[in-house]
Short mmCIF file of C-alpha atoms in Angstrom, two decimals:
data_model
loop_
_atom_site.label_atom_id
_atom_site.label_comp_id
_atom_site.label_asym_id
_atom_site.label_seq_id
_atom_site.Cartn_x
_atom_site.Cartn_y
_atom_site.Cartn_z
CA UNK A 1 25.81 16.63 -80.46
CA UNK A 2 28.93 14.54 -81.74
CA UNK A 3 32.19 15.52 -83.74
CA UNK A 4 33.03 13.94 -86.92
CA UNK A 5 34.98 11.09 -84.97
CA UNK A 6 31.99 10.31 -82.70
CA UNK A 7 33.06 11.90 -79.69
CA UNK A 8 30.76 14.23 -77.35
CA UNK A 9 32.09 17.64 -76.24
CA UNK A 10 32.16 17.67 -72.32
CA UNK A 11 33.69 19.29 -69.62
CA UNK A 12 35.29 18.09 -66.28
CA UNK A 13 35.74 19.89 -62.92
CA UNK A 14 38.71 19.70 -60.50
CA UNK A 15 37.33 21.86 -57.46
CA UNK A 16 40.19 22.63 -54.78
CA UNK A 17 39.61 23.93 -51.15
CA UNK A 18 42.17 26.15 -49.40
CA UNK A 19 44.21 23.36 -48.54
CA UNK A 20 44.59 22.07 -52.46
CA UNK A 21 42.43 19.23 -51.61
CA UNK A 22 39.88 18.36 -54.42
CA UNK A 23 36.15 17.47 -54.36
CA UNK A 24 35.59 13.69 -54.70
CA UNK A 25 32.12 12.45 -55.54
CA UNK A 26 30.67 9.03 -55.26
CA UNK A 27 28.23 8.24 -58.06
CA UNK A 28 24.71 7.80 -56.75
CA UNK A 29 24.13 4.14 -55.69
CA UNK A 30 27.29 2.96 -56.75
CA UNK A 31 30.81 2.49 -55.32
CA UNK A 32 32.28 4.57 -58.25
CA UNK A 33 34.06 8.01 -57.36
CA UNK A 34 34.53 10.78 -59.78
CA UNK A 35 34.93 14.64 -60.42
CA UNK A 36 32.01 16.43 -61.62
CA UNK A 37 31.60 16.34 -65.29
CA UNK A 38 28.98 16.95 -68.02
CA UNK A 39 28.17 17.34 -71.86
CA UNK A 40 28.41 20.80 -73.61
CA UNK A 41 24.94 21.65 -75.10
CA UNK A 42 24.71 22.86 -78.49
CA UNK A 43 25.33 26.82 -78.49
CA UNK A 44 27.50 26.62 -75.15
CA UNK A 45 30.89 27.61 -74.62
CA UNK A 46 33.15 24.89 -72.65
CA UNK A 47 33.20 27.80 -69.75
CA UNK A 48 29.36 28.26 -69.85
CA UNK A 49 28.91 24.53 -69.65
CA UNK A 50 31.20 24.05 -66.59
CA UNK A 51 29.32 26.80 -64.66
CA UNK A 52 26.06 24.97 -65.51
CA UNK A 53 27.50 21.42 -64.63
CA UNK A 54 28.71 23.15 -61.44
CA UNK A 55 25.52 24.13 -60.30
CA UNK A 56 23.56 21.05 -61.39
CA UNK A 57 25.76 18.38 -59.80
CA UNK A 58 27.10 20.17 -56.48
CA UNK A 59 24.88 23.21 -56.02
CA UNK A 60 27.77 25.91 -56.66
CA UNK A 61 27.44 29.24 -58.44
CA UNK A 62 30.15 31.32 -60.40
CA UNK A 63 30.53 33.70 -57.32
CA UNK A 64 31.40 30.50 -55.35
CA UNK A 65 34.74 29.72 -57.28
CA UNK A 66 37.58 31.06 -59.09
CA UNK A 67 38.81 29.71 -62.27
CA UNK A 68 42.67 28.89 -61.88
CA UNK A 69 43.41 27.24 -65.25
CA UNK A 70 41.95 24.85 -67.93
CA UNK A 71 43.65 22.11 -70.20
CA UNK A 72 44.94 23.42 -73.49
CA UNK A 73 43.56 20.72 -75.58
CA UNK A 74 40.52 18.28 -75.62
CA UNK A 75 41.20 15.04 -73.63
CA UNK A 76 39.33 12.11 -74.89
CA UNK A 77 38.32 8.80 -73.73
CA UNK A 78 36.49 5.79 -75.40
CA UNK A 79 33.34 4.32 -73.84
CA UNK A 80 33.06 0.51 -74.10
CA UNK A 81 30.38 -0.96 -76.32
CA UNK A 82 28.69 -2.78 -73.34
CA UNK A 83 27.97 1.02 -71.87
CA UNK A 84 26.40 2.20 -74.89
CA UNK A 85 22.76 1.56 -76.25
CA UNK A 86 22.63 -0.88 -79.34
CA UNK A 87 21.20 1.72 -81.55
CA UNK A 88 24.06 4.16 -80.92
CA UNK A 89 26.96 1.96 -81.37
CA UNK A 90 28.98 2.53 -84.33
CA UNK A 91 28.87 6.26 -84.46
CA UNK A 92 29.27 7.35 -80.75
CA UNK A 93 32.70 6.56 -79.44
CA UNK A 94 33.04 8.53 -76.04
CA UNK A 95 33.84 12.11 -74.75
CA UNK A 96 36.27 14.61 -75.46
CA UNK A 97 36.69 17.02 -72.57
CA UNK A 98 38.09 20.33 -71.46
CA UNK A 99 39.15 20.16 -67.66
CA UNK A 100 39.13 23.17 -65.60
CA UNK A 101 40.82 23.73 -62.32
CA UNK A 102 38.67 25.94 -59.83
CA UNK A 103 39.41 27.16 -56.36
CA UNK A 104 36.56 27.33 -53.93
CA UNK A 105 36.16 30.55 -52.35
CA UNK A 106 32.95 30.19 -50.71
CA UNK A 107 32.54 27.72 -47.70
CA UNK A 108 31.82 23.77 -47.67
CA UNK A 109 28.06 24.54 -46.88
CA UNK A 110 27.61 26.25 -50.07
CA UNK A 111 27.82 22.83 -51.86
CA UNK A 112 24.48 20.96 -52.33
CA UNK A 113 24.36 17.59 -53.89
CA UNK A 114 20.48 17.83 -54.21
CA UNK A 115 20.48 21.15 -56.29
CA UNK A 116 18.45 19.49 -59.27
CA UNK A 117 15.70 16.65 -59.20
CA UNK A 118 18.46 14.38 -61.03
CA UNK A 119 21.34 14.27 -58.53
CA UNK A 120 24.71 12.69 -59.73
CA UNK A 121 26.44 12.18 -56.30
CA UNK A 122 24.97 10.69 -52.83
CA UNK A 123 28.31 11.33 -51.06
CA UNK A 124 31.22 13.39 -51.27
CA UNK A 125 34.72 14.17 -49.45
CA UNK A 126 37.77 16.19 -49.75
CA UNK A 127 40.65 14.17 -50.81
CA UNK A 128 44.33 14.67 -51.56
CA UNK A 129 45.06 16.30 -55.11
CA UNK A 130 46.12 12.70 -56.51
CA UNK A 131 42.77 10.86 -56.16
CA UNK A 132 42.66 6.86 -56.12
CA UNK A 133 42.10 6.08 -59.73
CA UNK A 134 41.09 2.51 -58.97
CA UNK A 135 38.09 4.18 -57.60
CA UNK A 136 37.20 5.64 -60.87
CA UNK A 137 35.45 3.69 -63.72
CA UNK A 138 38.20 1.94 -65.65
CA UNK A 139 37.78 3.69 -69.14
CA UNK A 140 38.01 7.18 -67.63
CA UNK A 141 41.32 6.56 -65.54
CA UNK A 142 43.57 7.68 -68.25
CA UNK A 143 41.76 11.04 -68.89
CA UNK A 144 41.74 11.55 -65.17
CA UNK A 145 45.57 10.96 -65.01
CA UNK A 146 46.50 13.41 -67.79
CA UNK A 147 44.21 16.00 -66.59
CA UNK A 148 45.45 15.96 -63.01
CA UNK A 149 49.12 16.00 -64.36
CA UNK A 150 48.38 18.86 -66.87
CA UNK A 151 46.81 21.14 -64.10
CA UNK A 152 49.10 19.98 -61.23
CA UNK A 153 51.70 22.84 -62.28
CA UNK A 154 48.92 25.47 -61.47
CA UNK A 155 48.04 24.60 -57.95
CA UNK A 156 48.21 27.66 -55.70
CA UNK A 157 51.34 27.78 -53.33
CA UNK A 158 50.56 27.30 -49.73
CA UNK A 159 52.78 27.91 -46.55
CA UNK A 160 54.78 24.90 -45.82
CA UNK A 161 54.10 23.68 -49.10
CA UNK A 162 53.40 19.76 -48.93
CA UNK A 163 54.75 17.10 -51.28
CA UNK A 164 52.34 17.67 -54.02
CA UNK A 165 53.22 21.41 -54.46
CA UNK A 166 57.06 20.69 -54.38
CA UNK A 167 56.52 18.34 -57.28
CA UNK A 168 54.42 21.06 -59.13
CA UNK A 169 57.17 23.71 -58.70
CA UNK A 170 59.89 22.23 -60.66
CA UNK A 171 58.79 23.90 -64.03
CA UNK A 172 56.50 24.15 -66.51
CA UNK A 173 57.63 21.59 -68.81
CA UNK A 174 58.29 19.05 -66.36
CA UNK A 175 55.73 16.73 -65.22
CA UNK A 176 55.12 16.55 -61.40
CA UNK A 177 56.16 13.61 -59.48
CA UNK A 178 52.97 11.51 -58.66
CA UNK A 179 52.63 10.81 -54.69
CA UNK A 180 50.89 7.86 -53.50
CA UNK A 181 47.29 8.65 -52.67
CA UNK A 182 46.01 8.22 -49.21
CA UNK A 183 42.58 8.71 -47.62
CA UNK A 184 41.66 11.53 -45.51
CA UNK A 185 39.42 11.84 -42.44
CA UNK A 186 35.80 13.35 -43.35
CA UNK A 187 35.04 17.16 -42.97
CA UNK A 188 33.43 18.13 -39.63
CA UNK A 189 30.30 19.47 -41.25
CA UNK A 190 28.75 18.29 -44.30
CA UNK A 191 26.52 20.48 -46.68
CA UNK A 192 22.96 19.42 -47.60
CA UNK A 193 22.54 16.11 -49.23
CA UNK A 194 26.00 15.05 -48.30
CA UNK A 195 27.10 11.77 -46.50
CA UNK A 196 30.59 10.21 -45.75
CA UNK A 197 31.92 7.00 -47.15
CA UNK A 198 35.01 6.24 -45.30
CA UNK A 199 36.11 3.54 -48.04
CA UNK A 200 35.37 5.10 -51.60
CA UNK A 201 37.49 2.33 -53.09
CA UNK A 202 35.45 -0.52 -51.65
CA UNK A 203 33.49 -2.90 -54.17
CA UNK A 204 35.24 -1.03 -57.18
CA UNK A 205 33.51 0.83 -60.03
CA UNK A 206 30.70 -1.13 -61.26
CA UNK A 207 28.71 1.14 -63.59
CA UNK A 208 25.57 -0.27 -65.54
CA UNK A 209 24.52 0.79 -68.94
CA UNK A 210 21.08 2.97 -68.65
CA UNK A 211 18.31 3.04 -71.06
CA UNK A 212 18.42 6.94 -71.29
CA UNK A 213 20.69 9.06 -73.30
CA UNK A 214 23.11 6.82 -75.11
CA UNK A 215 25.78 9.62 -75.26
CA UNK A 216 25.76 10.06 -71.33
CA UNK A 217 25.97 6.44 -69.89
CA UNK A 218 26.83 7.71 -66.47
CA UNK A 219 24.29 10.28 -66.47
CA UNK A 220 21.81 7.91 -67.89
CA UNK A 221 22.54 5.64 -64.74
CA UNK A 222 21.80 8.55 -62.14
CA UNK A 223 18.71 9.61 -63.95
CA UNK A 224 17.08 6.13 -63.40
CA UNK A 225 18.20 5.95 -59.90
CA UNK A 226 15.92 7.39 -57.15
CA UNK A 227 17.78 9.93 -54.94
#
């Protein structure tokens, strides 16, 4: 399902824990890290698609999260031709996304990377809000930065607010200062199907075009990889 400009409707998910750290997933059999995301099916609202993708990719249900905010408008990125099937080039350009900021209200062990037969991730971690964008496939980095910047003002307040929150409290119309990203220690307990890679930026992002759905180049790669 494409719009008139050749973009497929899609949702992205930024999931917070109680420390305002974000879920950061490593794409299966790659060194590319990203947030959960996926296409909006015909007849679905963005919110319905968000809840479906939340379960399919990381095993969470609506009762496990609370919606804090969403982006006001669509955020778009174009997919380079080398990642698009030849028969789809010319009319498919990329994705347009609504991004949701969610608060995890359940425990870490509710996350499950093997909730379906076609997992998207083979490792995950909690990371500081400003994730290292050099670990993200290059053509998605601009959208990630726009989504993180727009939604940062809605981060929940915490006692002894840290440098990220101080930047987000300046005012609704002023962009928060972007702190320097750092790597965190792994969680003590990991949920089913999770593992920990201490260096998510190692090797860079090297996605390969799959032979599956031309509108979901990343999903096609995951579907053709054995978990």
